[in-house]
Structures are given as structure tokens and as C-alpha cells.
Amino acid sequence: MNKDFYNPVEGISRDELRKLQYTRLQKTIASALNVPFYQKAFKALGLSASDIRSLDDIIKLPFTTKDDLRNNYPFKMAAIPLKDCVRVHSSSGTTGNPTVVLHSKNDLDAWAELVARNLYMVGVRDTDVFQNTSGYGMFTGGLGFQYGAEKLGCLTVPAAAGNSKRQIKFMKDFGTTVVHIIPSYATRLAEVMAEEGVDPKKDLKIRILAIGAEPHTEEQRKRIEELLGVKAYNSFGMSEMCGPGVAFECKEQNGLHIWEDNVIVEIVNPVTLQPVPDGEIGELVLTTLNREAMPLIRYRTRDLTRIIPGDCPCGRTHRRLARFQGRSDDMMILKGVNIFPIQIEKILMGYKELGSNFLITLETISNNDEMTVEVELGELGTDNVGDLKDLVKDITRKLKDEILITPKVKLVPKGSLPSAEGGKAVRVKDLRKLF
Ligand code: ADP
Ligand code: ZN
């Protein structure tokens, strides 16, 4: 076996990995049983730690949900005394009240190791200049990438979110080579570069982007890569697991390796909660294997994805997750059809005349649920009204083929829709009367 791995654990055999997982699972259970919530949950199932005799017994364990975390807000999920916790983070609160996560010193070290491992995997080295455009503070994308890149030895630029002109100035002045950025902000930043007369391919040295924190399509990734002249790798994380670092694409750009020395991965049917076969889409359920302050058992992430069956040519043995379809909460049901924003993005990104920002509005009009898709025109947009009409027609037809209903498509001038300056993009406005 080659290989240039940051940590040899990336290439260990599946058997060894399973053994490691089982040992760590037992530790996780023992420590979770310090938490009243888990004591009760085990009792309700008539379960004790000794009932878990192999990894396959994981299905006997109780699930943990976002609501469980909210009900135990803020610190009731702690498995160690608060004096041994050194940091608290919270989720962005995209879909409701934020959830709170505690970390011990070892938790923070393990987290930084994961982020460093990911960056190393895609070719980042200590000679790189790493700029982080995530908000610092409670959002884990800031400090998470900061400590990971420092651990790897990069020169780090903690630029934080927003202020695009300053971001570009730092990129130029400091010779930034690697950037962590939310995909919707990457396309926005490319627009500001164009406005400022900066050609990223000539005037900047960026070669690698870590993009994540929100769902995006392959088409969006390609667009970002072309606009900025970089390789962009998908980064998945969530504050409940630590933050960024949970899963990351390797250079193959075909699925995200989820680090199974760090979590046990299950994909379940969100309704029956039964495991689905590899390759089938379901809800990602994760059990932490390395967390001291706040171990989580079978945490229902609400993120929908699937396992990519088969081995990865890179030689890493940890399984790969397919690009995320979105959260179960993102799913829109319109006229009985299930639709994800990502399906709409996929079609829109296929048009070079269009920009990257779009907004889906759902409304009840004369007792019918209707969808309007507003999308910004791009640099190559045309002013010819005839051409625009044809474009709208074509987009509408392609959207109908994809989502099975006919939306109203509106082309709007560049910069006219709200844009996410470093925060997660809001793609759907639901104004429907639900009753
Ligand atoms: P919040 O759930 O409030 O947004 P977090 O900041 O912890 O809080 O975000 C984690 C969530 O962000 C994940 O559960 C997932 O829905 C989304 N996410 C993170 N990375 C990706 C990615 N690469 N692709 C798709 N969705 C992602
Ligand atoms: Zn790989």
C-alpha cells in the first residue's frame, strides 16, 4: 500500500477498522451513560451496555434527535464535569433553535486532526497560505478550519465572513493558495472579483478550495472551479459531530470519505428508521467514537445522502458518502410532488447565461400552490427581449422535466436577489397558506 496519508488509519483494513470501532463504541456507551438522558433512554428499552456484543448490535441502541439536544439545552448532555469542558459551540440554527455542543481539550485536538487530515488529503501542505472566509465565533466553520489548518502548518489568514473587497485584497497581498468558503459565497466573490477587475486565474494564486456547509450540485462546483481556476472539494460537517472535518472529498472528487475511526455511519429510511442497503438514499445517522464531552449515540442528522458502494481508487478504506441531497426539512411538497432546491440548482447551473443566485418562492394563488423561480442573469446575459423569452421557455421546460411541475420562471438583473455574505444561502421562501 502507498500511501501519502496524513494518518495511517486512513488506509487500515475494514476488519481492523471494525475492531477499532467496536472498542471505541464501548467507550462511547460507557461515557454516554453518565448522561441522564441516555440513562433514561437505555432504561426505556431495557438495554444495558453489556447487550452490545458486536458492532451489528448498534441497531439496538436508541436514536438521538435534534429535539433531544434542544430539550437538554444547554449543558445537560455533558458526559464529563463542566470544569473539564473548554469550549461550547452551537449550530447555525438554520432550521430552528440552535443546538449546543461541548468540547474537552482532547475533543478539540481530535477535531483539528480531522480537518488537517482532510486538507492534507487534497494536497494542502505547510507551505500553503490558507484563508478562511467563514464566520468565527459560535459557527464551527471558523475555528474548526482555523485550528485544522494551523495543525497542518499552513500560514493561516482568519479573514472571517463578509467584506468581499478585503477578502480579495488579502488573497492578492498574502498570496493565498487555499480558501475555505461556502459555495454560494464563492460564486458571489467571483462576481466581486470581476467588478474589481481582478482575474483570479492571473492575479491570484488560489489553487484549492474547500467548499461546504450547504448543499450544492456538481454543476455549481464546476462553475466555481471554472470561475476561479481552482479545484474545489466538498467538505461536510455539522456542529453536533464537532464541525467541519466529518467527511471530505479526496482528489478523485467522487464522494466524501467519512472518517469511520471517528463515527459509525448508518443510513436509515427516515420513516421506518430501518437501515437501507448501500447505494440507497436515506437519512445519515452518526454515532461519535472519539468524543469525551458530549458523546452522541445514533444521532439523526436529517441530512439525506447515500453510501457510494465500492472501493475508492485513492486507497482510503473509509466509505464514501454521495453529494448531499439536502436536509429532510429542505424538501418542498408541491402538488403532492417532493422537490429539493438542489434539483432546481442543477438545471439553472446548466445555463451559462444565468448567474448563480436564485430564489424559490412558494405561494397559494387561487387555492393552488404555485412555485416561482427567480434567477439572476449572469455576465453573459442578454438584453434582447426575444432571446430572454426563449430562455425563460427553455428553462421552464427543463425544470418541468426535472421536478414534474411547471414553475413560473423570472429572470432578474444581477445582484437583485439577497446574497449570503459568508452565511448559508436561503433558497426557499414559503408563503403558502397551510390550512
Ligand atoms: P445548522 O444545522 O443550523 O445549519 P451547522 O452549522 O452545524 O448548523 O450545519 C450543519 C449542516 O449543514 C449539516 O447538517 C448539513 O445539513 C449542512 N451541510 C454541511 N456541509 C454540507 C455539505 N458539504 N453539503 C451539504 N450540506 C452540508
Ligand atoms: Zn478516495
CSV table of N, CA and C and ligand atoms in Angstrom, one decimal, residues 66 91-94 139 212-215 234-240 303 324 327 424, ligand 1:
chain,number,residue,atom,x,y,z
A,66,LYS,N,-32.4,16.0,17.1
A,66,LYS,CA,-32.1,17.4,17.4
A,66,LYS,C,-33.0,17.9,18.6
A,91,SER,N,-24.9,25.2,16.6
A,91,SER,CA,-25.2,25.1,15.2
A,91,SER,C,-25.6,26.5,14.7
A,92,SER,N,-25.7,26.6,13.4
A,92,SER,CA,-26.0,27.9,12.8
A,92,SER,C,-27.5,28.2,13.1
A,93,GLY,N,-28.3,27.2,13.5
A,93,GLY,CA,-29.7,27.5,13.7
A,93,GLY,C,-30.5,27.7,12.4
A,94,THR,N,-30.0,27.0,11.3
A,94,THR,CA,-30.7,27.2,10.0
A,94,THR,C,-32.1,26.7,10.1
A,139,PHE,N,-20.3,29.6,15.1
A,139,PHE,CA,-20.3,28.8,13.9
A,139,PHE,C,-19.0,28.0,13.8
A,212,GLY,N,-18.3,23.9,1.4
A,212,GLY,CA,-19.2,23.1,2.1
A,212,GLY,C,-20.1,23.9,3.0
A,213,ALA,N,-20.7,23.3,4.0
A,213,ALA,CA,-21.7,23.9,4.9
A,213,ALA,C,-23.1,24.0,4.4
A,214,GLU,N,-23.2,23.8,3.1
A,214,GLU,CA,-24.6,23.9,2.5
A,214,GLU,C,-24.6,23.0,1.3
A,215,PRO,N,-25.8,22.5,0.9
A,215,PRO,CA,-25.9,21.6,-0.3
A,215,PRO,C,-25.6,22.3,-1.5
A,234,ASN,N,-15.5,19.1,-1.8
A,234,ASN,CA,-16.7,19.1,-0.9
A,234,ASN,C,-16.4,18.8,0.5
A,235,SER,N,-16.8,19.6,1.4
A,235,SER,CA,-16.5,19.4,2.9
A,235,SER,C,-17.8,19.3,3.6
A,236,PHE,N,-18.0,18.2,4.3
A,236,PHE,CA,-19.2,18.1,5.1
A,236,PHE,C,-18.9,18.1,6.6
A,237,GLY,N,-19.7,18.9,7.3
A,237,GLY,CA,-19.5,18.8,8.8
A,237,GLY,C,-20.8,19.3,9.4
A,238,MET,N,-20.9,19.1,10.7
A,238,MET,CA,-22.0,19.6,11.5
A,238,MET,C,-21.6,19.8,12.9
A,239,SER,N,-22.1,20.8,13.5
A,239,SER,CA,-21.6,21.2,14.8
A,239,SER,C,-21.8,20.0,15.8
A,240,GLU,N,-22.9,19.3,15.7
A,240,GLU,CA,-23.2,18.2,16.6
A,240,GLU,C,-22.1,17.1,16.7
A,303,ASP,N,-29.9,14.8,7.4
A,303,ASP,CA,-29.3,15.0,6.1
A,303,ASP,C,-29.5,13.8,5.2
A,324,PHE,N,-24.6,15.5,-0.9
A,324,PHE,CA,-25.8,15.6,-0.1
A,324,PHE,C,-27.0,16.1,-0.9
A,327,ARG,N,-31.5,18.5,3.4
A,327,ARG,CA,-32.0,18.0,4.7
A,327,ARG,C,-33.4,17.6,4.4
A,424,LYS,N,-25.1,31.0,5.2
A,424,LYS,CA,-25.7,30.0,4.4
A,424,LYS,C,-26.7,30.6,3.5
B,1,ADP,P1,-27.3,24.2,11.0
B,1,ADP,O1,-27.8,22.8,11.1
B,1,ADP,O2,-28.0,25.1,12.0
B,1,ADP,O3,-27.1,24.8,9.7
B,1,ADP,P2,-24.4,23.6,11.3
B,1,ADP,O4,-23.7,24.8,11.0
B,1,ADP,O5,-23.9,22.6,12.3
B,1,ADP,O6,-25.8,24.0,11.7
B,1,ADP,O7,-24.6,22.9,9.8
B,1,ADP,C1,-24.6,21.5,9.6
B,1,ADP,C2,-25.5,21.2,8.5
B,1,ADP,O8,-25.1,21.9,7.3
B,1,ADP,C3,-25.5,19.8,8.1
B,1,ADP,O9,-26.3,19.0,8.9
B,1,ADP,C4,-25.9,19.8,6.6
B,1,ADP,O10,-27.3,20.0,6.6
B,1,ADP,C5,-25.3,21.1,6.1
B,1,ADP,N1,-24.1,20.8,5.4
B,1,ADP,C6,-22.8,20.9,5.9
B,1,ADP,N2,-21.9,20.6,5.0
B,1,ADP,C7,-22.6,20.3,3.8
B,1,ADP,C8,-22.2,19.8,2.5
B,1,ADP,N3,-20.9,19.7,2.2
B,1,ADP,N4,-23.2,19.5,1.7
B,1,ADP,C9,-24.5,19.7,2.0
B,1,ADP,N5,-24.9,20.1,3.2
B,1,ADP,C10,-24.0,20.4,4.1
